[in-house]
């Protein structure tokens, strides 16, 4: 047990010590790198003023909305494309081309179309999260064991029933992989969206910290992002273990 | 007696390869027919045509009633428990009510809640059989259902299968490459050979020796092995020929 704890927390602890060393004895100036204590104080001040929760909540809400939107759309479009060769021929090349565009290239257009409000941010996040989910789901559907489909076919299970009872459950592992990558992408695009134009959120803390040369605020935002990313990843893994307990692979 | 399955002038091609060029076959109600043949001779294709899994290129196939299909692999849905896998085949309340009976009949009642990944090979194949039984089919098509199992388990499941088939009174078409299995389970054994495949031998298993593992079947064994083109079979009365799977021949 102690050994496992040491294995899990060894590296973060070493990083923290190294950081503390650099900023105290190491002679790194505070405008270059704030000390762990500075960051702790900043965190406390933010919590006391209520700004911490405001920023966290703003970012979490954007990620949640953008990711949910992406998930719903990717499942709908991905299932349709995966299940129908005709739709695949009609839609997939275009979607792959759109996917090839670095998603940040959409930013100017989104700003023009949707302004600098929440809609543009959520849309950008959704674009970022959509493709990993879509790509993995369609690949998963394509790779469903033909033999299982044959079993269903012999039993007269076809069409929508076949999709619901066989194809989609069989593709669920791929969908979950896509969703996990998509969620990571969502946090990535959140920062991109908030760096551009926002008045709250973790990305806003980053820009504000840079403008007023407060490395403690920047580091606080970075730490919070790391924490949020890790937490949502863990939540996803938990969900995965729940939904995919039937798979016969190595434990994730 | 009326035929449960009749195949008339079956033609089946895969590209240039002609598998059947006018094959006739009929299976009576309640009869168990075993089809033997070397690998790739078309015996599985025959079964798939009868079961509607492959489309014939000519001829006609008449199947009198509901079919249950058992495959070489269990083909269970990995995300469903044994019970739900079996229930997958149920279309009505009546058939759903039969799920427990089917599971009990194959001897899996204690394992009904398990997932496929928790089953041994034999258990999985039993579950697969239960799924085929839910619709109370009067015809069972089995495509080498036991060939993936080890030898001891195969003997055990052959006995279980014989028992179940007798209880149901089902008509069975069994494709196998195991001569002993064919002689144990079947009332009649066919050997398919050649390209296009023809029936090169039809053999009635003597009524008093069906569902028994008797050495008295030695002449029949020799006859079947010769029809399958297995060389080196000695014709010595009373001697039991050691039989291996014929897949390699």
Short mmCIF file of C-alpha atoms in Angstrom, two decimals:
data_model
loop_
_atom_site.label_atom_id
_atom_site.label_comp_id
_atom_site.label_asym_id
_atom_site.label_seq_id
_atom_site.Cartn_x
_atom_site.Cartn_y
_atom_site.Cartn_z
CA UNK A 1 0.00 0.00 0.00
CA UNK A 2 2.72 2.44 1.03
CA UNK A 3 4.71 1.44 -2.01
CA UNK A 4 1.74 2.10 -4.29
CA UNK A 5 1.18 5.52 -2.75
CA UNK A 6 4.87 6.34 -3.18
CA UNK A 7 4.65 5.25 -6.82
CA UNK A 8 1.60 7.41 -7.50
CA UNK A 9 2.64 10.54 -5.64
CA UNK A 10 6.44 10.29 -5.95
CA UNK A 11 6.80 12.29 -9.14
CA UNK A 12 4.35 15.13 -8.26
CA UNK A 13 6.05 15.49 -4.87
CA UNK A 14 9.51 15.62 -6.47
CA UNK A 15 8.30 18.27 -8.92
CA UNK A 16 6.88 20.33 -6.08
CA UNK A 17 10.16 20.11 -4.13
CA UNK A 18 12.18 21.04 -7.20
CA UNK A 19 9.92 24.00 -7.80
CA UNK A 20 10.23 25.17 -4.19
CA UNK A 21 14.00 24.79 -4.39
CA UNK A 22 14.28 26.83 -7.60
CA UNK A 23 12.24 29.71 -6.25
CA UNK A 24 13.92 29.90 -2.83
CA UNK A 25 17.59 28.85 -2.95
CA UNK A 26 17.77 28.66 -6.72
CA UNK A 27 17.46 32.42 -7.15
CA UNK A 28 14.68 32.44 -9.75
CA UNK A 29 12.87 35.78 -9.57
CA UNK A 30 9.20 35.93 -8.71
CA UNK A 31 8.29 37.69 -11.98
CA UNK A 32 9.73 34.67 -13.78
CA UNK A 33 8.36 31.94 -11.56
CA UNK A 34 6.27 32.37 -8.44
CA UNK A 35 7.00 30.04 -5.51
CA UNK A 36 4.61 27.31 -4.34
CA UNK A 37 3.85 29.47 -1.33
CA UNK A 38 2.91 32.42 -3.59
CA UNK A 39 0.61 30.17 -5.56
CA UNK A 40 -0.91 28.86 -2.34
CA UNK A 41 -1.59 32.41 -1.17
CA UNK A 42 -3.07 33.36 -4.55
CA UNK A 43 -5.30 30.30 -4.41
CA UNK A 44 -6.46 31.28 -0.94
CA UNK A 45 -7.15 34.86 -2.00
CA UNK A 46 -9.07 33.70 -5.05
CA UNK A 47 -11.10 31.32 -2.96
CA UNK A 48 -11.86 34.01 -0.40
CA UNK A 49 -13.02 36.50 -3.03
CA UNK A 50 -15.16 33.90 -4.76
CA UNK A 51 -13.27 34.40 -8.01
CA UNK A 52 -11.89 30.88 -7.88
CA UNK A 53 -15.30 29.28 -8.11
CA UNK A 54 -16.52 31.82 -10.64
CA UNK A 55 -13.63 31.06 -12.98
CA UNK A 56 -13.70 27.33 -12.40
CA UNK A 57 -17.45 27.17 -12.90
CA UNK A 58 -17.30 29.25 -16.07
CA UNK A 59 -14.67 26.97 -17.61
CA UNK A 60 -16.24 23.75 -16.44
CA UNK A 61 -19.60 24.83 -17.83
CA UNK A 62 -18.11 25.63 -21.24
CA UNK A 63 -16.30 22.32 -21.38
CA UNK A 64 -19.41 20.46 -20.28
CA UNK A 65 -21.63 22.16 -22.85
CA UNK A 66 -19.14 21.92 -25.70
CA UNK A 67 -18.28 18.31 -24.96
CA UNK A 68 -21.93 17.27 -24.57
CA UNK A 69 -22.82 18.92 -27.85
CA UNK A 70 -19.91 17.15 -29.55
CA UNK A 71 -20.85 13.82 -28.00
CA UNK A 72 -24.47 13.99 -29.12
CA UNK A 73 -23.58 15.11 -32.64
CA UNK A 74 -20.72 12.63 -33.02
CA UNK A 75 -22.88 9.71 -31.90
CA UNK A 76 -25.66 10.73 -34.29
CA UNK A 77 -23.44 11.43 -37.31
CA UNK A 78 -20.95 8.65 -36.50
CA UNK A 79 -23.67 6.01 -36.19
CA UNK A 80 -25.30 7.10 -39.43
CA UNK A 81 -22.01 7.11 -41.33
CA UNK A 82 -20.80 3.89 -39.72
CA UNK A 83 -24.02 2.01 -40.42
CA UNK A 84 -24.76 3.21 -43.93
CA UNK A 85 -22.15 2.78 -46.65
CA UNK A 86 -24.07 5.28 -48.77
CA UNK A 87 -23.96 7.95 -46.10
CA UNK A 88 -20.33 7.15 -45.52
CA UNK A 89 -19.56 7.80 -49.16
CA UNK A 90 -21.57 11.00 -49.07
CA UNK A 91 -20.32 12.47 -45.79
CA UNK A 92 -17.06 10.93 -44.66
CA UNK A 93 -14.63 12.48 -47.19
CA UNK A 94 -15.95 15.95 -46.39
CA UNK A 95 -15.78 15.36 -42.67
CA UNK A 96 -12.24 14.04 -42.99
CA UNK A 97 -11.29 17.17 -44.93
CA UNK A 98 -12.81 19.39 -42.25
CA UNK A 99 -10.98 17.36 -39.64
CA UNK A 100 -7.71 18.06 -41.42
CA UNK A 101 -8.18 21.80 -40.78
CA UNK A 102 -6.33 22.73 -37.59
CA UNK A 103 -9.31 23.54 -35.44
CA UNK A 104 -7.93 26.88 -34.30
CA UNK A 105 -8.24 28.05 -37.89
CA UNK A 106 -11.98 28.26 -37.26
CA UNK A 107 -11.52 30.91 -34.60
CA UNK A 108 -11.65 34.01 -36.81
CA UNK A 109 -14.73 32.71 -38.59
CA UNK A 110 -16.44 31.78 -35.35
CA UNK A 111 -15.74 35.21 -33.94
CA UNK A 112 -17.21 36.84 -37.04
CA UNK A 113 -20.28 34.64 -37.06
CA UNK A 114 -21.00 34.21 -33.40
CA UNK A 115 -19.28 37.16 -31.76
CA UNK A 116 -17.16 36.83 -28.66
CA UNK A 117 -19.89 35.41 -26.45
CA UNK A 118 -20.45 31.98 -24.97
CA UNK A 119 -21.79 30.51 -28.21
CA UNK A 120 -18.50 30.94 -30.03
CA UNK A 121 -16.54 29.37 -27.19
CA UNK A 122 -18.85 26.40 -26.79
CA UNK A 123 -18.87 25.89 -30.56
CA UNK A 124 -15.08 25.89 -30.75
CA UNK A 125 -14.87 23.37 -27.93
CA UNK A 126 -17.49 21.23 -29.63
CA UNK A 127 -15.52 21.27 -32.91
CA UNK A 128 -12.41 20.17 -31.05
CA UNK A 129 -14.15 17.35 -29.19
CA UNK A 130 -16.31 16.15 -32.10
CA UNK A 131 -13.69 14.58 -34.35
CA UNK A 132 -11.98 12.15 -31.99
CA UNK A 133 -15.38 10.81 -30.98
CA UNK A 134 -16.63 10.63 -34.55
CA UNK A 135 -13.51 8.95 -35.93
CA UNK A 136 -13.31 6.33 -33.18
CA UNK A 137 -17.01 5.52 -33.32
CA UNK A 138 -17.08 5.00 -37.09
CA UNK A 139 -13.93 2.87 -36.89
CA UNK A 140 -15.51 0.89 -34.06
CA UNK A 141 -18.68 0.28 -36.05
CA UNK A 142 -16.69 -0.81 -39.09
CA UNK A 143 -14.80 -3.32 -36.98
CA UNK A 144 -17.79 -4.98 -35.35
CA UNK A 145 -17.40 -8.75 -35.62
CA UNK A 146 -19.23 -9.88 -38.78
CA UNK A 147 -20.06 -13.14 -37.07
CA UNK A 148 -22.14 -11.40 -34.42
CA UNK A 149 -24.02 -9.53 -37.12
CA UNK A 150 -24.66 -12.84 -38.85
CA UNK A 151 -26.11 -14.28 -35.64
CA UNK A 152 -28.51 -11.36 -35.43
CA UNK A 153 -29.33 -11.65 -39.12
CA UNK A 154 -30.26 -15.33 -38.78
CA UNK A 155 -32.52 -14.37 -35.89
CA UNK A 156 -34.18 -11.72 -38.04
CA UNK A 157 -32.74 -8.78 -36.12
CA UNK A 158 -32.05 -6.12 -38.76
CA UNK A 159 -32.02 -2.38 -39.40
CA UNK A 160 -32.53 -0.10 -36.42
CA UNK A 161 -32.90 -3.08 -34.10
CA UNK A 162 -29.56 -4.42 -35.30
CA UNK A 163 -27.89 -1.06 -34.66
CA UNK A 164 -29.40 -0.71 -31.21
CA UNK A 165 -28.93 -4.25 -29.97
CA UNK A 166 -25.70 -5.32 -31.65
CA UNK A 167 -23.68 -2.74 -33.55
CA UNK A 168 -23.69 0.14 -31.08
CA UNK A 169 -23.02 -2.00 -27.98
CA UNK A 170 -20.21 -3.72 -29.85
CA UNK A 171 -18.75 -0.34 -30.83
CA UNK A 172 -19.03 1.06 -27.31
CA UNK A 173 -15.37 0.43 -26.41
CA UNK A 174 -14.27 2.52 -29.40
CA UNK A 175 -16.80 5.20 -28.55
CA UNK A 176 -15.41 5.43 -25.03
CA UNK A 177 -11.86 5.79 -26.34
CA UNK A 178 -13.06 8.59 -28.58
CA UNK A 179 -14.96 10.27 -25.76
CA UNK A 180 -11.89 10.24 -23.54
CA UNK A 181 -9.72 11.83 -26.21
CA UNK A 182 -12.57 14.22 -27.01
CA UNK A 183 -12.77 15.38 -23.42
CA UNK A 184 -9.04 16.12 -23.35
CA UNK A 185 -9.49 18.04 -26.59
CA UNK A 186 -12.35 19.97 -25.00
CA UNK A 187 -10.07 21.32 -22.25
CA UNK A 188 -7.46 22.18 -24.86
CA UNK A 189 -9.91 24.17 -26.91
CA UNK A 190 -11.37 25.78 -23.81
CA UNK A 191 -8.06 27.48 -23.14
CA UNK A 192 -7.78 28.53 -26.77
CA UNK A 193 -11.28 30.00 -26.63
CA UNK A 194 -10.75 31.77 -23.34
CA UNK A 195 -7.36 33.17 -24.27
CA UNK A 196 -9.02 35.04 -27.12
CA UNK A 197 -11.81 36.90 -25.47
CA UNK A 198 -13.29 36.30 -22.08
CA UNK A 199 -13.87 37.95 -18.75
CA UNK A 200 -13.86 34.82 -16.63
CA UNK A 201 -12.57 31.30 -16.76
CA UNK A 202 -9.20 29.66 -16.34
CA UNK A 203 -7.97 30.87 -19.73
CA UNK A 204 -8.91 34.39 -18.70
CA UNK A 205 -6.76 34.00 -15.57
CA UNK A 206 -3.85 33.09 -17.84
CA UNK A 207 -4.17 36.22 -20.01
CA UNK A 208 -4.80 38.44 -17.02
CA UNK A 209 -1.77 37.03 -15.21
CA UNK A 210 0.35 37.68 -18.26
CA UNK A 211 -0.89 41.25 -18.71
CA UNK A 212 -0.20 42.23 -15.10
CA UNK A 213 2.95 40.07 -14.86
CA UNK A 214 1.59 37.88 -12.08
CA UNK A 215 3.25 34.48 -12.41
CA UNK A 216 1.41 33.27 -9.31
CA UNK A 217 -1.94 33.77 -11.07
CA UNK A 218 -0.69 32.06 -14.23
CA UNK A 219 0.64 29.09 -12.28
CA UNK A 220 -2.56 28.85 -10.29
CA UNK A 221 -4.55 28.67 -13.52
CA UNK A 222 -2.18 26.06 -14.93
CA UNK A 223 -2.45 23.94 -11.78
CA UNK A 224 -6.23 24.20 -11.85
CA UNK A 225 -6.27 23.15 -15.50
CA UNK A 226 -4.10 20.15 -14.72
CA UNK A 227 -6.39 19.23 -11.86
CA UNK A 228 -9.58 19.64 -13.92
CA UNK A 229 -8.13 17.65 -16.80
CA UNK A 230 -7.05 14.85 -14.51
CA UNK A 231 -10.37 14.79 -12.66
CA UNK A 232 -12.45 14.63 -15.80
CA UNK A 233 -10.15 11.94 -17.19
CA UNK A 234 -10.57 9.89 -14.03
CA UNK A 235 -14.33 10.33 -14.13
CA UNK A 236 -14.27 9.11 -17.71
CA UNK A 237 -12.21 6.06 -16.78
CA UNK A 238 -14.61 5.26 -13.99
CA UNK A 239 -17.53 5.47 -16.39
CA UNK A 240 -15.61 3.33 -18.86
CA UNK A 241 -14.98 0.64 -16.28
CA UNK A 242 -18.68 0.65 -15.46
CA UNK A 243 -19.89 0.44 -19.04
CA UNK A 244 -17.20 -1.88 -20.35
CA UNK A 245 -16.89 -4.41 -17.54
CA UNK A 246 -17.76 -7.10 -20.09
CA UNK A 247 -14.68 -6.62 -22.22
CA UNK A 248 -12.03 -9.29 -21.96
CA UNK A 249 -8.97 -7.09 -22.18
CA UNK A 250 -6.40 -5.85 -19.74
CA UNK A 251 -7.80 -3.56 -17.05
CA UNK A 252 -7.43 0.07 -18.07
CA UNK B 1 -42.39 -39.73 -44.33
CA UNK B 2 -42.35 -36.11 -45.32
CA UNK B 3 -39.03 -34.30 -45.66
CA UNK B 4 -38.26 -31.51 -43.20
CA UNK B 5 -35.53 -30.21 -45.47
CA UNK B 6 -35.33 -30.82 -49.19
CA UNK B 7 -32.62 -29.57 -51.48
CA UNK B 8 -33.19 -29.94 -55.21
CA UNK B 9 -30.57 -29.24 -57.84
CA UNK B 10 -28.60 -26.85 -55.65
CA UNK B 11 -26.08 -24.75 -57.57
CA UNK B 12 -23.59 -22.58 -55.73
CA UNK B 13 -20.54 -20.78 -57.04
CA UNK B 14 -17.97 -18.46 -55.53
CA UNK B 15 -16.62 -16.61 -58.52
CA UNK B 16 -15.12 -19.24 -60.80
CA UNK B 17 -15.20 -21.94 -58.18
CA UNK B 18 -18.22 -24.22 -58.51
CA UNK B 19 -19.07 -25.67 -55.12
CA UNK B 20 -22.30 -27.43 -56.08
CA UNK B 21 -23.64 -28.22 -59.50
CA UNK B 22 -27.04 -29.79 -58.95
CA UNK B 23 -26.99 -31.33 -55.50
CA UNK B 24 -30.06 -33.20 -54.23
CA UNK B 25 -30.66 -34.02 -50.62
CA UNK B 26 -33.53 -34.52 -48.28
CA UNK B 27 -33.75 -34.91 -44.55
CA UNK B 28 -36.76 -36.50 -42.92
CA UNK B 29 -38.59 -35.11 -39.94
CA UNK B 30 -36.86 -36.11 -36.74
CA UNK B 31 -33.84 -37.45 -38.55
CA UNK B 32 -30.28 -36.54 -37.63
CA UNK B 33 -28.11 -36.30 -40.69
CA UNK B 34 -24.37 -35.85 -40.42
CA UNK B 35 -22.44 -34.41 -43.35
CA UNK B 36 -18.78 -35.38 -43.49
CA UNK B 37 -16.19 -34.03 -45.82
CA UNK B 38 -12.69 -32.68 -46.02
CA UNK B 39 -12.06 -29.06 -45.24
CA UNK B 40 -13.27 -26.76 -47.96
CA UNK B 41 -15.40 -29.40 -49.69
CA UNK B 42 -18.53 -27.29 -49.32
CA UNK B 43 -20.21 -28.89 -46.33
CA UNK B 44 -20.49 -25.60 -44.44
CA UNK B 45 -21.70 -23.89 -47.59
CA UNK B 46 -24.46 -26.47 -47.88
CA UNK B 47 -25.57 -25.73 -44.34
CA UNK B 48 -25.39 -21.99 -44.91
CA UNK B 49 -27.56 -22.33 -48.00
CA UNK B 50 -30.13 -24.34 -46.07
CA UNK B 51 -30.06 -21.81 -43.24
CA UNK B 52 -30.46 -18.85 -45.57
CA UNK B 53 -27.01 -17.45 -44.78
CA UNK B 54 -25.80 -17.95 -48.32
CA UNK B 55 -27.83 -17.44 -51.47
CA UNK B 56 -27.89 -20.39 -53.88
CA UNK B 57 -27.17 -19.66 -57.54
CA UNK B 58 -29.68 -22.22 -58.65
CA UNK B 59 -32.02 -25.00 -57.57
CA UNK B 60 -34.44 -24.85 -54.71
CA UNK B 61 -34.31 -25.41 -51.01
CA UNK B 62 -37.40 -26.07 -48.95
CA UNK B 63 -37.26 -25.88 -45.21
CA UNK B 64 -40.40 -26.81 -43.43
CA UNK B 65 -40.21 -24.74 -40.25
CA UNK B 66 -38.29 -22.66 -37.76
CA UNK B 67 -34.52 -23.15 -37.83
CA UNK B 68 -31.99 -22.92 -35.02
CA UNK B 69 -28.40 -22.38 -36.09
CA UNK B 70 -25.38 -23.43 -34.05
CA UNK B 71 -21.98 -22.22 -35.21
CA UNK B 72 -18.48 -23.51 -34.81
CA UNK B 73 -17.72 -20.68 -32.38
CA UNK B 74 -20.18 -19.76 -29.62
CA UNK B 75 -20.71 -16.26 -31.09
CA UNK B 76 -22.11 -14.91 -27.85
CA UNK B 77 -22.61 -11.18 -27.44
CA UNK B 78 -19.81 -10.32 -25.00
CA UNK B 79 -21.74 -7.52 -23.27
CA UNK B 80 -24.70 -9.74 -22.37
CA UNK B 81 -24.94 -12.35 -19.64
CA UNK B 82 -25.71 -15.95 -20.59
CA UNK B 83 -29.36 -15.36 -19.79
CA UNK B 84 -29.57 -12.21 -21.91
CA UNK B 85 -27.67 -13.85 -24.74
CA UNK B 86 -30.21 -16.63 -24.79
CA UNK B 87 -33.07 -14.16 -24.45
CA UNK B 88 -31.69 -12.28 -27.46
CA UNK B 89 -33.40 -14.85 -29.67
CA UNK B 90 -36.79 -14.45 -28.00
CA UNK B 91 -39.44 -12.53 -29.95
CA UNK B 92 -42.48 -13.06 -27.78
CA UNK B 93 -43.47 -13.52 -24.17
CA UNK B 94 -43.85 -17.20 -24.88
CA UNK B 95 -40.28 -17.45 -26.10
CA UNK B 96 -38.99 -15.33 -23.22
CA UNK B 97 -40.64 -17.77 -20.85
CA UNK B 98 -38.65 -20.52 -22.51
CA UNK B 99 -35.26 -18.91 -21.80
CA UNK B 100 -34.82 -20.49 -18.37
CA UNK B 101 -35.82 -23.90 -19.66
CA UNK B 102 -33.36 -23.71 -22.53
CA UNK B 103 -30.56 -22.73 -20.15
CA UNK B 104 -31.49 -25.57 -17.81
CA UNK B 105 -31.67 -28.03 -20.67
CA UNK B 106 -28.06 -27.36 -21.66
CA UNK B 107 -27.03 -27.55 -18.02
CA UNK B 108 -26.08 -23.92 -17.53
CA UNK B 109 -28.64 -22.82 -14.92
CA UNK B 110 -25.98 -22.04 -12.28
CA UNK B 111 -24.08 -19.89 -14.77
CA UNK B 112 -27.02 -17.92 -16.20
CA UNK B 113 -25.80 -14.63 -14.76
CA UNK B 114 -22.21 -14.94 -16.00
CA UNK B 115 -20.69 -12.93 -18.83
CA UNK B 116 -19.22 -14.76 -21.83
CA UNK B 117 -15.68 -13.86 -20.76
CA UNK B 118 -16.28 -15.85 -17.56
CA UNK B 119 -17.28 -19.02 -19.40
CA UNK B 120 -15.12 -21.96 -20.45
CA UNK B 121 -15.24 -23.04 -24.08
CA UNK B 122 -17.72 -25.82 -23.38
CA UNK B 123 -19.99 -23.59 -21.32
CA UNK B 124 -19.98 -20.94 -24.04
CA UNK B 125 -20.96 -23.50 -26.66
CA UNK B 126 -23.77 -24.74 -24.40
CA UNK B 127 -25.02 -21.16 -24.04
CA UNK B 128 -24.93 -20.80 -27.79
CA UNK B 129 -26.98 -23.97 -28.14
CA UNK B 130 -29.51 -22.68 -25.60
CA UNK B 131 -29.90 -19.53 -27.68
CA UNK B 132 -30.67 -21.66 -30.72
CA UNK B 133 -33.32 -23.56 -28.75
CA UNK B 134 -35.35 -20.58 -27.49
CA UNK B 135 -37.55 -20.41 -30.54
CA UNK B 136 -38.30 -24.07 -30.18
CA UNK B 137 -36.98 -24.85 -33.64
CA UNK B 138 -37.95 -28.18 -35.12
CA UNK B 139 -34.81 -28.01 -37.26
CA UNK B 140 -31.30 -27.55 -35.91
CA UNK B 141 -28.45 -26.73 -38.27
CA UNK B 142 -25.06 -27.25 -36.68
CA UNK B 143 -21.83 -26.24 -38.33
CA UNK B 144 -19.01 -28.14 -36.60
CA UNK B 145 -20.43 -27.08 -33.25
CA UNK B 146 -17.92 -29.04 -31.17
CA UNK B 147 -14.77 -28.85 -33.25
CA UNK B 148 -13.26 -26.01 -31.23
CA UNK B 149 -13.44 -28.02 -28.01
CA UNK B 150 -10.89 -30.39 -26.57
CA UNK B 151 -11.41 -34.13 -27.01
CA UNK B 152 -12.89 -34.97 -23.60
CA UNK B 153 -15.24 -32.03 -23.61
CA UNK B 154 -16.31 -32.97 -27.10
CA UNK B 155 -17.34 -36.45 -25.95
CA UNK B 156 -19.29 -34.95 -23.07
CA UNK B 157 -21.07 -32.43 -25.27
CA UNK B 158 -21.83 -35.04 -27.91
CA UNK B 159 -23.72 -36.98 -25.25
CA UNK B 160 -25.49 -33.81 -24.10
CA UNK B 161 -26.40 -32.98 -27.67
CA UNK B 162 -27.79 -36.47 -28.31
CA UNK B 163 -29.93 -36.14 -25.20
CA UNK B 164 -31.23 -32.70 -26.12
CA UNK B 165 -32.01 -33.63 -29.71
CA UNK B 166 -33.93 -36.69 -28.56
CA UNK B 167 -35.91 -34.63 -26.05
CA UNK B 168 -36.84 -32.08 -28.67
CA UNK B 169 -37.48 -34.57 -31.43
CA UNK B 170 -35.76 -32.11 -33.73
CA UNK B 171 -34.55 -32.64 -37.26
CA UNK B 172 -30.81 -32.08 -37.31
CA UNK B 173 -28.28 -31.38 -40.04
CA UNK B 174 -24.83 -31.66 -38.51
CA UNK B 175 -21.70 -30.73 -40.39
CA UNK B 176 -18.57 -32.24 -38.93
CA UNK B 177 -15.15 -33.53 -39.84
CA UNK B 178 -15.15 -36.08 -37.03
CA UNK B 179 -16.14 -39.57 -38.18
CA UNK B 180 -16.83 -40.79 -34.64
CA UNK B 181 -19.01 -37.80 -33.91
CA UNK B 182 -21.01 -38.45 -37.06
CA UNK B 183 -21.47 -42.12 -36.22
CA UNK B 184 -22.45 -41.36 -32.64
CA UNK B 185 -25.00 -38.65 -33.29
CA UNK B 186 -26.44 -39.40 -36.68
CA UNK B 187 -29.07 -41.70 -38.10
CA UNK B 188 -27.57 -41.25 -41.52
CA UNK B 189 -24.14 -40.04 -42.64
CA UNK B 190 -23.27 -38.43 -45.96
CA UNK B 191 -19.82 -37.91 -47.34
CA UNK B 192 -19.28 -34.96 -49.66
CA UNK B 193 -16.25 -34.89 -51.93
CA UNK B 194 -14.99 -33.52 -55.20
CA UNK B 195 -15.33 -30.20 -56.93
CA UNK B 196 -18.15 -29.54 -57.56
CA UNK B 197 -19.04 -31.53 -54.48
CA UNK B 198 -21.13 -34.66 -54.83
CA UNK B 199 -22.48 -37.10 -52.29
CA UNK B 200 -20.01 -39.96 -52.62
CA UNK B 201 -21.42 -42.10 -49.85
CA UNK B 202 -24.66 -42.39 -47.90
CA UNK B 203 -24.54 -44.61 -44.88
CA UNK B 204 -27.37 -45.63 -42.54
CA UNK B 205 -26.24 -46.13 -38.98
CA UNK B 206 -27.89 -49.39 -37.82
CA UNK B 207 -30.83 -48.43 -35.58
CA UNK B 208 -29.64 -50.43 -32.59
CA UNK B 209 -26.23 -48.77 -32.66
CA UNK B 210 -27.29 -45.14 -32.79
CA UNK B 211 -26.21 -42.89 -29.92
CA UNK B 212 -23.80 -45.53 -28.71
CA UNK B 213 -20.05 -45.67 -28.90
CA UNK B 214 -19.65 -49.18 -30.05
CA UNK B 215 -16.73 -50.85 -31.72
CA UNK B 216 -19.27 -52.72 -33.84
CA UNK B 217 -19.34 -49.68 -36.06
CA UNK B 218 -15.87 -50.47 -37.34
CA UNK B 219 -17.01 -51.45 -40.86
CA UNK B 220 -18.92 -48.20 -41.13
CA UNK B 221 -15.89 -46.27 -39.93
CA UNK B 222 -13.72 -47.86 -42.56
CA UNK B 223 -16.26 -47.18 -45.24
CA UNK B 224 -16.51 -43.52 -44.25
CA UNK B 225 -12.77 -43.07 -44.04
CA UNK B 226 -12.29 -44.59 -47.45
CA UNK B 227 -14.95 -42.34 -48.91
CA UNK B 228 -13.11 -39.41 -47.37
CA UNK B 229 -9.99 -40.54 -49.14
CA UNK B 230 -8.02 -41.30 -46.01
CA UNK B 231 -5.22 -43.64 -47.03
CA UNK B 232 -3.69 -46.38 -44.91
CA UNK B 233 -6.90 -47.68 -43.38
CA UNK B 234 -6.50 -51.39 -42.68
CA UNK B 235 -9.50 -53.60 -43.32
CA UNK B 236 -9.16 -55.90 -40.36
CA UNK B 237 -12.43 -57.03 -38.86
CA UNK B 238 -12.85 -56.08 -35.21
CA UNK B 239 -9.92 -53.73 -35.13
CA UNK B 240 -10.62 -50.23 -33.92
CA UNK B 241 -9.06 -47.70 -36.18
CA UNK B 242 -7.46 -44.82 -34.33
CA UNK B 243 -9.19 -41.78 -35.68
CA UNK B 244 -7.89 -38.32 -35.74
CA UNK B 245 -9.60 -35.20 -36.94
CA UNK B 246 -9.76 -35.33 -40.69
CA UNK B 247 -9.29 -31.63 -41.18
CA UNK B 248 -5.75 -32.04 -42.47
CA UNK B 249 -6.58 -34.61 -45.11
#
